[in-house]
Amino acid sequence: MDTDIDRVDISLLQMSDSFFPTGLYATSNGLESLSQIKKLKRKDISRFITIHLRQVIGPSDCTALGNAYESCRKRDFASLLTADKSLYFMRMVEETRSASVRSGNQLLKCVSSFTKYKKVLRDYQNAIRNGNATGVYPVSLGVATWSLDIPKNKAGLILFYGFAVSVIGAALRLGILEHLERQQIIHELRPVILESIMKNIERPISNMWQFAPGLDILQMKHEMMDSKMFIT
Amino acid sequence: MSSNRIPRVGIGGPVGSGKTMLIEQIVPILSAKGYKAGIISNDVVSKEDADRMRQNLATEKGLVPEELVIGVATGGCPHTAVREDPSINLSVVEEMESKYNYLDLILIESGGDNITTTFSPALADYFIYIIDVTGGDKYPRKRGLGIENCDLLLINKIDIAPYVGADLKIMERDAKIVRNKKPTVFVNSKTGQGVDIVVSYIIRDLLFEASPKTLVNN
């Protein structure tokens, strides 16, 4: 039997699966409102995701994930709560903030249904219940992946891959991409994903940032749309 | 089941089968009996259904607080949202349960979908599937998970059956066969015909004849 594989690899696949119940399939992250303004092509989707990864998901979500993971490793619960609150307050658009909280809470609920004995998972859920934390998705993912012994960089992979797949899935359902283009884009994004993880996962929480005003405006426009398929 | 879990009815069915109108008929009957309901509406491409119910049931009639009619977008995947990955719906349900524990039940309307729709048991405790006569009297016979598995099958728009050549007796017979004698009710959601029977099923089979919480607590 090949010894290069272990149970953690299976957990990694499980958490990355688009069937993992966190509701990410229902998010377009502003793509739906962009598609109403402009006729989008394949290259626009790549660019849309790349800007998101470099300007938002990397410097804010991945940083929060890395810090949450380290907080669990060091048993530093106060730092975990700081990562949670810092990211929550950095999300300016209510719709995306709320979607992140919903997905994060469902992620914790799901993981705690099969890893019942991790104290930090329980403590974090209790903190959410008591109003001391929010459960934003990247921080919840940090707690969950640490609880499953998934290495930190690979937790970053789950974050970026999940985001890319959710936007690409939205593009497919909005009729912008066909199924092969979808896979081609995921393939092409590999260097951006790796670069974004390396740049951001060790970043201190005090240096967390995001800057994508165009995307923020798109997401605000999405909030105001009367007719929509996606929650963001 | 957690102690603060509020009983939930999932209502599924094809686009235009009358799900929203059914809820608009059910809520006033429940309300007259003292039962308080929250409503979650899964829309496929709009929030029209939620907006309409908020207007009709909350704003105009005051039967439900406006904040208790919530629209959920489904990412174009209506049955994923209630079956494969009900996490967004569960999240909204849990929020209702923690903030409005006085509710007697929560009605969850799926987005319009096909005959394979079912609800995750984690999301809905009682499943109503609604079809209408315009699909022809072959509809129940064609089966499908929704028709076969639901707790209560409703056949709507019976007033126009003669005009579309649908024989209700055939539909009743076939429904009995494919559903292994589980109940089927003929309704007209527009006039309310048959909806009182639907409500009595909900009270009996979901609420187990429990009195409304507000009456018990007072």
Coordinates of C-alpha atoms in Angstrom, one line a residue:
Chain A
M1 CA 0.0 0.0 0.0
D2 CA 1.2 3.5 -0.8
T3 CA 2.3 5.2 2.4
D4 CA 2.2 8.7 0.9
I5 CA -1.4 9.0 1.5
D6 CA -3.3 9.1 4.8
R7 CA -6.6 9.9 6.4
V8 CA -5.9 13.6 6.4
D9 CA -5.8 13.6 2.6
I10 CA -9.3 12.2 2.6
S11 CA -10.4 15.0 4.9
L12 CA -8.8 17.5 2.6
L13 CA -10.8 16.1 -0.3
Q14 CA -14.0 16.0 1.7
M15 CA -13.6 19.7 2.8
S16 CA -12.9 20.8 -0.8
D17 CA -15.8 19.0 -2.3
S18 CA -18.5 21.3 -3.7
F19 CA -21.0 18.9 -2.0
F20 CA -19.6 19.9 1.4
P21 CA -22.6 21.6 2.9
T22 CA -21.7 25.2 3.4
G23 CA -23.9 26.8 0.8
L24 CA -21.1 28.2 -1.3
Y25 CA -22.8 27.0 -4.5
A26 CA -25.4 29.8 -3.9
T27 CA -22.8 32.6 -3.9
S28 CA -21.5 34.5 -7.0
N29 CA -19.5 37.2 -5.1
G30 CA -20.8 40.0 -7.3
L31 CA -20.5 38.1 -10.6
E32 CA -24.3 38.1 -11.0
S33 CA -24.5 41.8 -10.8
L34 CA -21.5 42.2 -13.1
S35 CA -23.2 40.0 -15.6
Q36 CA -26.2 42.3 -15.7
I37 CA -24.0 45.3 -16.6
K38 CA -21.7 43.7 -19.1
K39 CA -21.6 40.8 -21.4
L40 CA -18.9 38.6 -19.9
K41 CA -16.5 36.3 -21.6
R42 CA -14.2 33.6 -20.4
K43 CA -11.2 35.9 -19.8
D44 CA -13.4 38.2 -17.7
I45 CA -14.2 35.3 -15.3
S46 CA -10.5 34.5 -14.9
R47 CA -9.7 38.2 -14.3
F48 CA -12.7 38.6 -11.9
I49 CA -11.5 35.6 -9.8
T50 CA -7.8 36.7 -9.9
I51 CA -8.6 40.2 -8.6
H52 CA -10.7 38.7 -5.9
L53 CA -7.9 36.3 -4.9
R54 CA -5.2 38.9 -4.9
Q55 CA -7.1 41.8 -3.5
V56 CA -9.6 40.3 -1.1
I57 CA -9.5 36.5 -0.4
G58 CA -5.7 36.5 -0.1
P59 CA -4.9 39.5 2.1
S60 CA -8.0 39.2 4.3
D61 CA -9.7 35.8 4.3
C62 CA -6.4 33.8 4.0
T63 CA -4.8 35.9 6.6
A64 CA -7.7 35.4 9.0
L65 CA -7.6 31.7 8.2
G66 CA -3.9 31.5 8.9
N67 CA -4.2 33.4 12.2
A68 CA -7.2 31.3 13.3
Y69 CA -5.3 28.1 12.6
E70 CA -2.2 29.3 14.6
S71 CA -4.5 30.4 17.4
C72 CA -5.9 26.9 17.6
R73 CA -2.4 25.4 17.5
K74 CA -1.2 27.7 20.3
R75 CA -4.4 27.3 22.3
D76 CA -4.7 31.0 22.2
F77 CA -8.5 31.5 22.2
A78 CA -8.3 35.3 22.5
S79 CA -6.4 35.5 19.2
L80 CA -9.0 33.4 17.6
L81 CA -11.7 35.8 18.6
T82 CA -9.6 38.7 17.3
A83 CA -9.2 37.0 13.9
D84 CA -13.0 36.4 13.9
K85 CA -13.9 40.0 14.7
S86 CA -11.3 41.6 12.6
L87 CA -12.5 39.8 9.5
Y88 CA -16.2 40.4 10.3
F89 CA -15.7 44.1 10.6
M90 CA -13.6 44.3 7.5
R91 CA -16.4 42.9 5.3
M92 CA -18.2 46.1 4.3
V93 CA -21.1 44.7 2.4
E94 CA -23.8 43.2 4.6
E95 CA -24.8 40.6 2.1
T96 CA -21.3 39.1 1.9
R97 CA -20.7 39.4 5.6
S98 CA -23.9 37.6 6.4
A99 CA -23.2 34.9 3.7
S100 CA -19.8 34.3 5.2
V101 CA -21.3 33.9 8.7
R102 CA -23.9 31.5 7.5
S103 CA -21.5 29.3 5.7
G104 CA -19.0 29.4 8.5
N105 CA -21.6 28.4 11.1
Q106 CA -22.8 25.5 8.9
L107 CA -19.3 24.4 8.3
L108 CA -18.6 24.2 12.1
K109 CA -21.9 22.4 12.6
C110 CA -21.0 19.8 9.9
V111 CA -17.5 19.2 11.1
S112 CA -18.5 19.0 14.7
S113 CA -20.9 16.3 13.8
F114 CA -18.0 14.0 13.0
T115 CA -15.2 15.4 15.2
K116 CA -16.9 15.7 18.5
Y117 CA -13.9 15.7 20.8
K118 CA -12.0 18.9 19.7
K119 CA -12.3 21.4 22.5
V120 CA -11.5 24.4 20.4
L121 CA -14.3 23.6 18.0
R122 CA -16.8 23.4 20.9
D123 CA -15.4 26.5 22.5
Y124 CA -15.6 28.5 19.3
Q125 CA -19.2 27.4 18.7
N126 CA -20.1 28.3 22.3
A127 CA -18.5 31.7 21.7
I128 CA -20.7 32.2 18.7
R129 CA -23.8 31.1 20.6
N130 CA -22.9 33.6 23.3
G131 CA -22.4 36.5 20.9
N132 CA -18.6 36.6 21.4
A133 CA -17.7 35.5 17.9
T134 CA -19.5 35.4 14.5
G135 CA -18.2 32.3 12.8
V136 CA -17.1 34.0 9.6
Y137 CA -16.2 31.3 7.1
P138 CA -12.4 31.6 6.8
V139 CA -12.0 31.6 10.6
S140 CA -14.4 28.6 10.9
L141 CA -12.4 26.9 8.2
G142 CA -9.2 27.5 10.2
V143 CA -10.7 26.0 13.3
A144 CA -12.2 23.1 11.3
T145 CA -9.1 22.2 9.4
W146 CA -6.9 22.4 12.5
S147 CA -9.4 20.0 14.2
L148 CA -9.0 17.6 11.3
D149 CA -5.2 17.8 11.3
I150 CA -5.2 19.3 7.8
P151 CA -1.9 21.3 7.4
K152 CA -2.3 25.0 7.4
N153 CA -1.2 25.6 3.7
K154 CA -3.6 23.0 2.6
A155 CA -6.3 24.7 4.6
G156 CA -5.5 27.7 2.4
L157 CA -5.9 25.6 -0.6
I158 CA -9.4 24.6 0.5
L159 CA -10.3 28.3 1.0
F160 CA -9.1 29.4 -2.5
Y161 CA -10.2 26.4 -4.3
G162 CA -13.7 26.6 -2.8
F163 CA -14.0 30.3 -3.7
A164 CA -12.8 29.8 -7.3
V165 CA -15.2 26.8 -7.8
S166 CA -18.1 28.8 -6.4
V167 CA -17.6 31.7 -8.7
I168 CA -16.9 29.4 -11.7
G169 CA -20.1 27.4 -10.8
A170 CA -22.0 30.7 -10.8
A171 CA -20.6 31.6 -14.2
L172 CA -21.7 28.3 -15.5
R173 CA -25.2 28.6 -14.3
L174 CA -25.4 32.2 -15.5
G175 CA -24.6 30.9 -19.0
I176 CA -21.2 32.6 -19.2
L177 CA -19.1 29.5 -19.3
E178 CA -19.5 26.0 -20.6
H179 CA -18.3 23.0 -18.7
L180 CA -14.9 22.5 -20.2
E181 CA -14.0 26.2 -19.9
R182 CA -14.8 25.8 -16.2
Q183 CA -12.1 23.2 -15.7
Q184 CA -9.7 25.1 -17.9
I185 CA -10.0 28.2 -15.7
I186 CA -9.5 26.2 -12.5
H187 CA -6.3 24.8 -14.1
E188 CA -5.0 28.2 -15.1
L189 CA -5.6 29.6 -11.6
R190 CA -3.2 27.3 -9.9
P191 CA -0.2 29.7 -9.9
V192 CA -2.4 32.6 -8.5
I193 CA -3.8 30.3 -5.8
L194 CA -0.4 29.1 -4.7
E195 CA 1.1 32.6 -4.8
S196 CA -1.8 34.0 -2.8
I197 CA -1.4 31.3 -0.1
M198 CA 2.3 31.9 0.2
K199 CA 1.9 35.6 0.4
N200 CA -0.8 35.7 3.0
I201 CA -1.2 32.7 5.2
E202 CA 1.6 33.8 7.6
R203 CA 0.6 37.5 7.6
P204 CA -0.1 38.9 11.1
I205 CA -3.7 39.8 11.7
S206 CA -2.6 43.4 12.3
N207 CA -1.5 43.6 8.7
M208 CA -4.7 42.1 7.2
W209 CA -6.1 44.2 4.4
Q210 CA -8.4 44.2 1.3
F211 CA -8.8 46.7 -1.5
A212 CA -11.2 46.1 -4.3
P213 CA -13.6 49.0 -4.4
G214 CA -15.0 48.0 -7.8
L215 CA -15.9 44.6 -6.4
D216 CA -17.4 46.2 -3.3
I217 CA -19.6 48.3 -5.5
L218 CA -20.7 45.3 -7.5
Q219 CA -21.7 43.4 -4.3
M220 CA -23.6 46.5 -3.1
K221 CA -25.4 46.6 -6.4
H222 CA -26.2 42.9 -5.9
E223 CA -27.9 43.6 -2.6
M224 CA -30.2 46.0 -4.4
M225 CA -31.2 43.6 -7.2
D226 CA -34.8 42.6 -7.4
S227 CA -34.3 39.5 -9.4
K228 CA -31.4 37.3 -8.5
M229 CA -30.3 33.7 -8.4
F230 CA -27.5 34.0 -5.9
I231 CA -27.2 35.2 -2.3
T232 CA -24.2 37.4 -3.0
Chain B
M1 CA -34.2 16.8 17.8
S2 CA -33.1 19.8 19.8
S3 CA -35.5 21.2 22.4
N4 CA -35.9 24.5 20.7
R5 CA -36.6 23.0 17.3
I6 CA -39.7 24.4 15.8
P7 CA -41.7 22.0 13.6
R8 CA -41.1 22.6 9.9
V9 CA -43.2 22.0 6.8
G10 CA -41.5 21.8 3.5
I11 CA -43.7 22.7 0.5
G12 CA -42.3 21.7 -2.9
G13 CA -43.6 21.5 -6.4
P14 CA -43.1 22.6 -10.0
V15 CA -43.1 26.3 -11.0
G16 CA -46.6 27.7 -11.1
S17 CA -48.2 24.8 -9.2
G18 CA -49.5 27.0 -6.5
K19 CA -47.0 26.8 -3.6
T20 CA -47.1 30.5 -2.7
M21 CA -50.8 30.7 -3.0
L22 CA -51.2 27.6 -0.9
I23 CA -49.2 29.3 1.9
E24 CA -51.3 32.4 1.5
Q25 CA -54.3 30.2 2.2
I26 CA -52.8 28.1 5.0
V27 CA -51.5 30.9 7.2
P28 CA -54.8 32.7 7.8
I29 CA -56.5 29.4 8.8
L30 CA -53.6 28.5 11.2
S31 CA -53.6 32.0 12.5
A32 CA -57.4 31.9 13.2
K33 CA -56.7 28.8 15.3
G34 CA -54.0 30.6 17.2
Y35 CA -50.9 29.0 15.5
K36 CA -48.0 31.4 14.6
A37 CA -46.0 30.6 11.5
G38 CA -42.7 31.9 10.1
I39 CA -42.2 31.6 6.3
I40 CA -39.1 31.0 4.3
S41 CA -39.4 31.2 0.5
N42 CA -36.7 29.8 -1.8
D43 CA -36.9 31.7 -5.1
V44 CA -35.0 30.5 -8.2
V45 CA -34.5 33.9 -9.9
S46 CA -36.3 36.5 -7.9
K47 CA -37.6 37.4 -4.5
E48 CA -41.1 37.9 -5.9
D49 CA -42.7 35.1 -3.9
A50 CA -41.3 36.3 -0.6
D51 CA -42.2 39.9 -1.4
R52 CA -45.8 38.9 -2.3
M53 CA -46.3 36.9 0.8
R54 CA -44.8 39.7 3.0
Q55 CA -47.2 42.1 1.3
N56 CA -50.3 39.9 1.5
L57 CA -49.8 38.1 4.9
A58 CA -47.8 40.6 6.8
T59 CA -48.3 44.2 5.6
E60 CA -51.9 43.9 4.6
K61 CA -53.4 41.3 7.0
G62 CA -50.9 41.5 9.9
L63 CA -50.9 37.8 10.3
V64 CA -47.1 37.4 10.3
P65 CA -44.5 40.0 11.3
E66 CA -42.7 41.2 8.2
E67 CA -39.4 40.0 9.4
L68 CA -40.8 36.5 9.5
V69 CA -41.2 36.2 5.8
I70 CA -37.7 35.6 4.5
G71 CA -36.6 35.0 0.9
V72 CA -33.6 32.8 0.2
A73 CA -31.8 32.8 -3.2
T74 CA -30.8 29.3 -4.3
G75 CA -28.0 29.9 -6.8
G76 CA -30.1 28.4 -9.5
C77 CA -30.3 25.1 -7.8
P78 CA -33.7 24.9 -6.1
H79 CA -33.5 21.3 -5.0
T80 CA -29.9 21.5 -3.8
A81 CA -31.0 24.3 -1.5
V82 CA -33.6 22.0 0.2
R83 CA -32.0 18.6 -0.2
E84 CA -28.3 18.1 -1.0
D85 CA -27.0 21.2 0.8
P86 CA -29.7 22.8 2.9
S87 CA -27.2 24.8 4.9
I88 CA -28.4 28.2 3.9
N89 CA -32.0 27.3 4.7
L90 CA -30.9 25.7 8.0
S91 CA -29.1 28.8 8.9
V92 CA -32.2 30.9 8.4
V93 CA -34.3 28.4 10.2
E94 CA -31.9 28.3 13.2
E95 CA -32.0 32.1 13.3
M96 CA -35.8 32.0 13.4
E97 CA -35.7 29.4 16.2
S98 CA -33.3 31.4 18.3
K99 CA -35.1 34.8 17.9
Y100 CA -38.7 33.7 17.6
N101 CA -39.1 30.7 19.7
Y102 CA -42.8 31.4 20.2
L103 CA -43.5 30.2 16.6
D104 CA -45.5 27.0 16.3
L105 CA -44.2 26.1 12.9
I106 CA -42.1 27.2 10.0
L107 CA -43.3 26.9 6.4
I108 CA -40.4 26.4 3.9
E109 CA -41.4 26.9 0.3
S110 CA -38.9 25.4 -2.2
G111 CA -38.1 27.1 -5.4
G112 CA -40.2 25.8 -8.4
D113 CA -38.6 22.6 -9.5
N114 CA -39.2 19.2 -11.1
I115 CA -40.8 16.0 -9.8
T116 CA -37.6 14.8 -8.2
T117 CA -37.7 17.4 -5.4
T118 CA -37.6 16.2 -1.9
F119 CA -36.7 17.9 1.4
S120 CA -33.8 16.9 3.6
P121 CA -35.1 15.4 6.8
A122 CA -32.7 17.8 8.6
L123 CA -34.6 20.7 7.1
A124 CA -38.3 19.7 7.0
D125 CA -40.2 17.4 9.4
Y126 CA -43.3 17.2 7.1
F127 CA -43.2 17.3 3.3
I128 CA -46.1 18.6 1.2
Y129 CA -45.7 18.2 -2.6
I130 CA -48.1 20.1 -4.8
I131 CA -48.9 19.5 -8.5
D132 CA -51.8 20.8 -10.6
V133 CA -54.1 19.4 -13.2
T134 CA -52.7 21.3 -16.1
G135 CA -50.0 18.7 -16.5
G136 CA -52.7 16.2 -17.4
D137 CA -54.2 13.3 -15.4
K138 CA -51.1 11.2 -16.1
Y139 CA -49.1 13.3 -13.6
P140 CA -49.3 11.1 -10.5
R141 CA -48.9 8.0 -12.6
K142 CA -45.5 9.3 -13.9
R143 CA -44.3 9.1 -10.3
G144 CA -41.1 11.0 -9.2
L145 CA -39.6 11.3 -5.8
G146 CA -41.7 14.3 -4.8
I147 CA -45.0 12.7 -5.7
E148 CA -44.1 9.3 -4.2
N149 CA -42.3 10.3 -1.0
C150 CA -44.1 13.4 0.3
D151 CA -46.2 13.0 3.4
L152 CA -49.1 14.8 1.7
L153 CA -49.7 15.2 -2.0
L154 CA -51.9 18.1 -3.2
I155 CA -53.5 18.3 -6.6
N156 CA -54.3 21.9 -7.3
K157 CA -56.4 23.9 -9.7
I158 CA -59.2 21.3 -9.7
D159 CA -61.6 24.0 -11.0
I160 CA -60.0 23.9 -14.4
A161 CA -59.7 20.1 -14.7
P162 CA -62.6 19.9 -17.2
Y163 CA -61.0 22.5 -19.5
V164 CA -57.7 20.7 -19.7
G165 CA -59.1 17.2 -20.0
A166 CA -57.8 16.0 -16.6
D167 CA -59.9 13.3 -15.0
L168 CA -59.7 13.7 -11.2
K169 CA -60.8 10.1 -10.6
I170 CA -57.9 8.8 -12.6
M171 CA -55.5 11.1 -10.6
E172 CA -56.9 9.9 -7.3
R173 CA -56.7 6.3 -8.3
D174 CA -53.1 6.6 -9.6
A175 CA -52.0 8.7 -6.6
K176 CA -53.2 6.0 -4.3
I177 CA -51.3 3.3 -6.1
V178 CA -47.9 5.2 -6.5
R179 CA -48.1 6.6 -2.9
N180 CA -48.9 3.4 -1.2
K181 CA -52.1 4.9 0.2
K182 CA -50.4 8.0 1.8
P183 CA -52.9 10.9 1.6
T184 CA -53.7 13.0 -1.4
V185 CA -55.9 16.1 -1.2
F186 CA -57.6 17.9 -4.1
V187 CA -57.4 21.7 -3.6
N188 CA -58.1 25.0 -5.3
S189 CA -55.6 27.3 -3.8
K190 CA -57.2 30.3 -5.4
T191 CA -60.6 29.9 -3.6
G192 CA -59.3 28.0 -0.6
Q193 CA -61.3 24.8 -1.4
G194 CA -59.7 21.9 0.4
V195 CA -57.1 24.0 2.3
D196 CA -58.8 23.4 5.6
I197 CA -58.1 19.7 5.1
V198 CA -54.4 20.4 4.5
V199 CA -54.3 22.4 7.7
S200 CA -55.9 19.6 9.6
Y201 CA -53.2 17.2 8.3
I202 CA -50.5 19.7 9.4
I203 CA -52.0 20.0 12.9
R204 CA -52.5 16.3 13.3
D205 CA -49.3 14.9 11.7
L206 CA -46.8 17.6 12.3
L207 CA -47.9 19.4 15.5
F208 CA -49.5 16.2 17.0
E209 CA -52.6 18.2 17.9
A210 CA -50.6 20.4 20.3
S211 CA -52.3 23.7 21.3
P212 CA -50.7 26.9 20.0
K213 CA -47.8 28.0 22.2
T214 CA -49.2 31.4 22.9
L215 CA -52.4 29.8 24.3
V216 CA -50.5 27.4 26.4
N217 CA -48.1 30.1 27.8
N218 CA -51.0 32.4 28.6

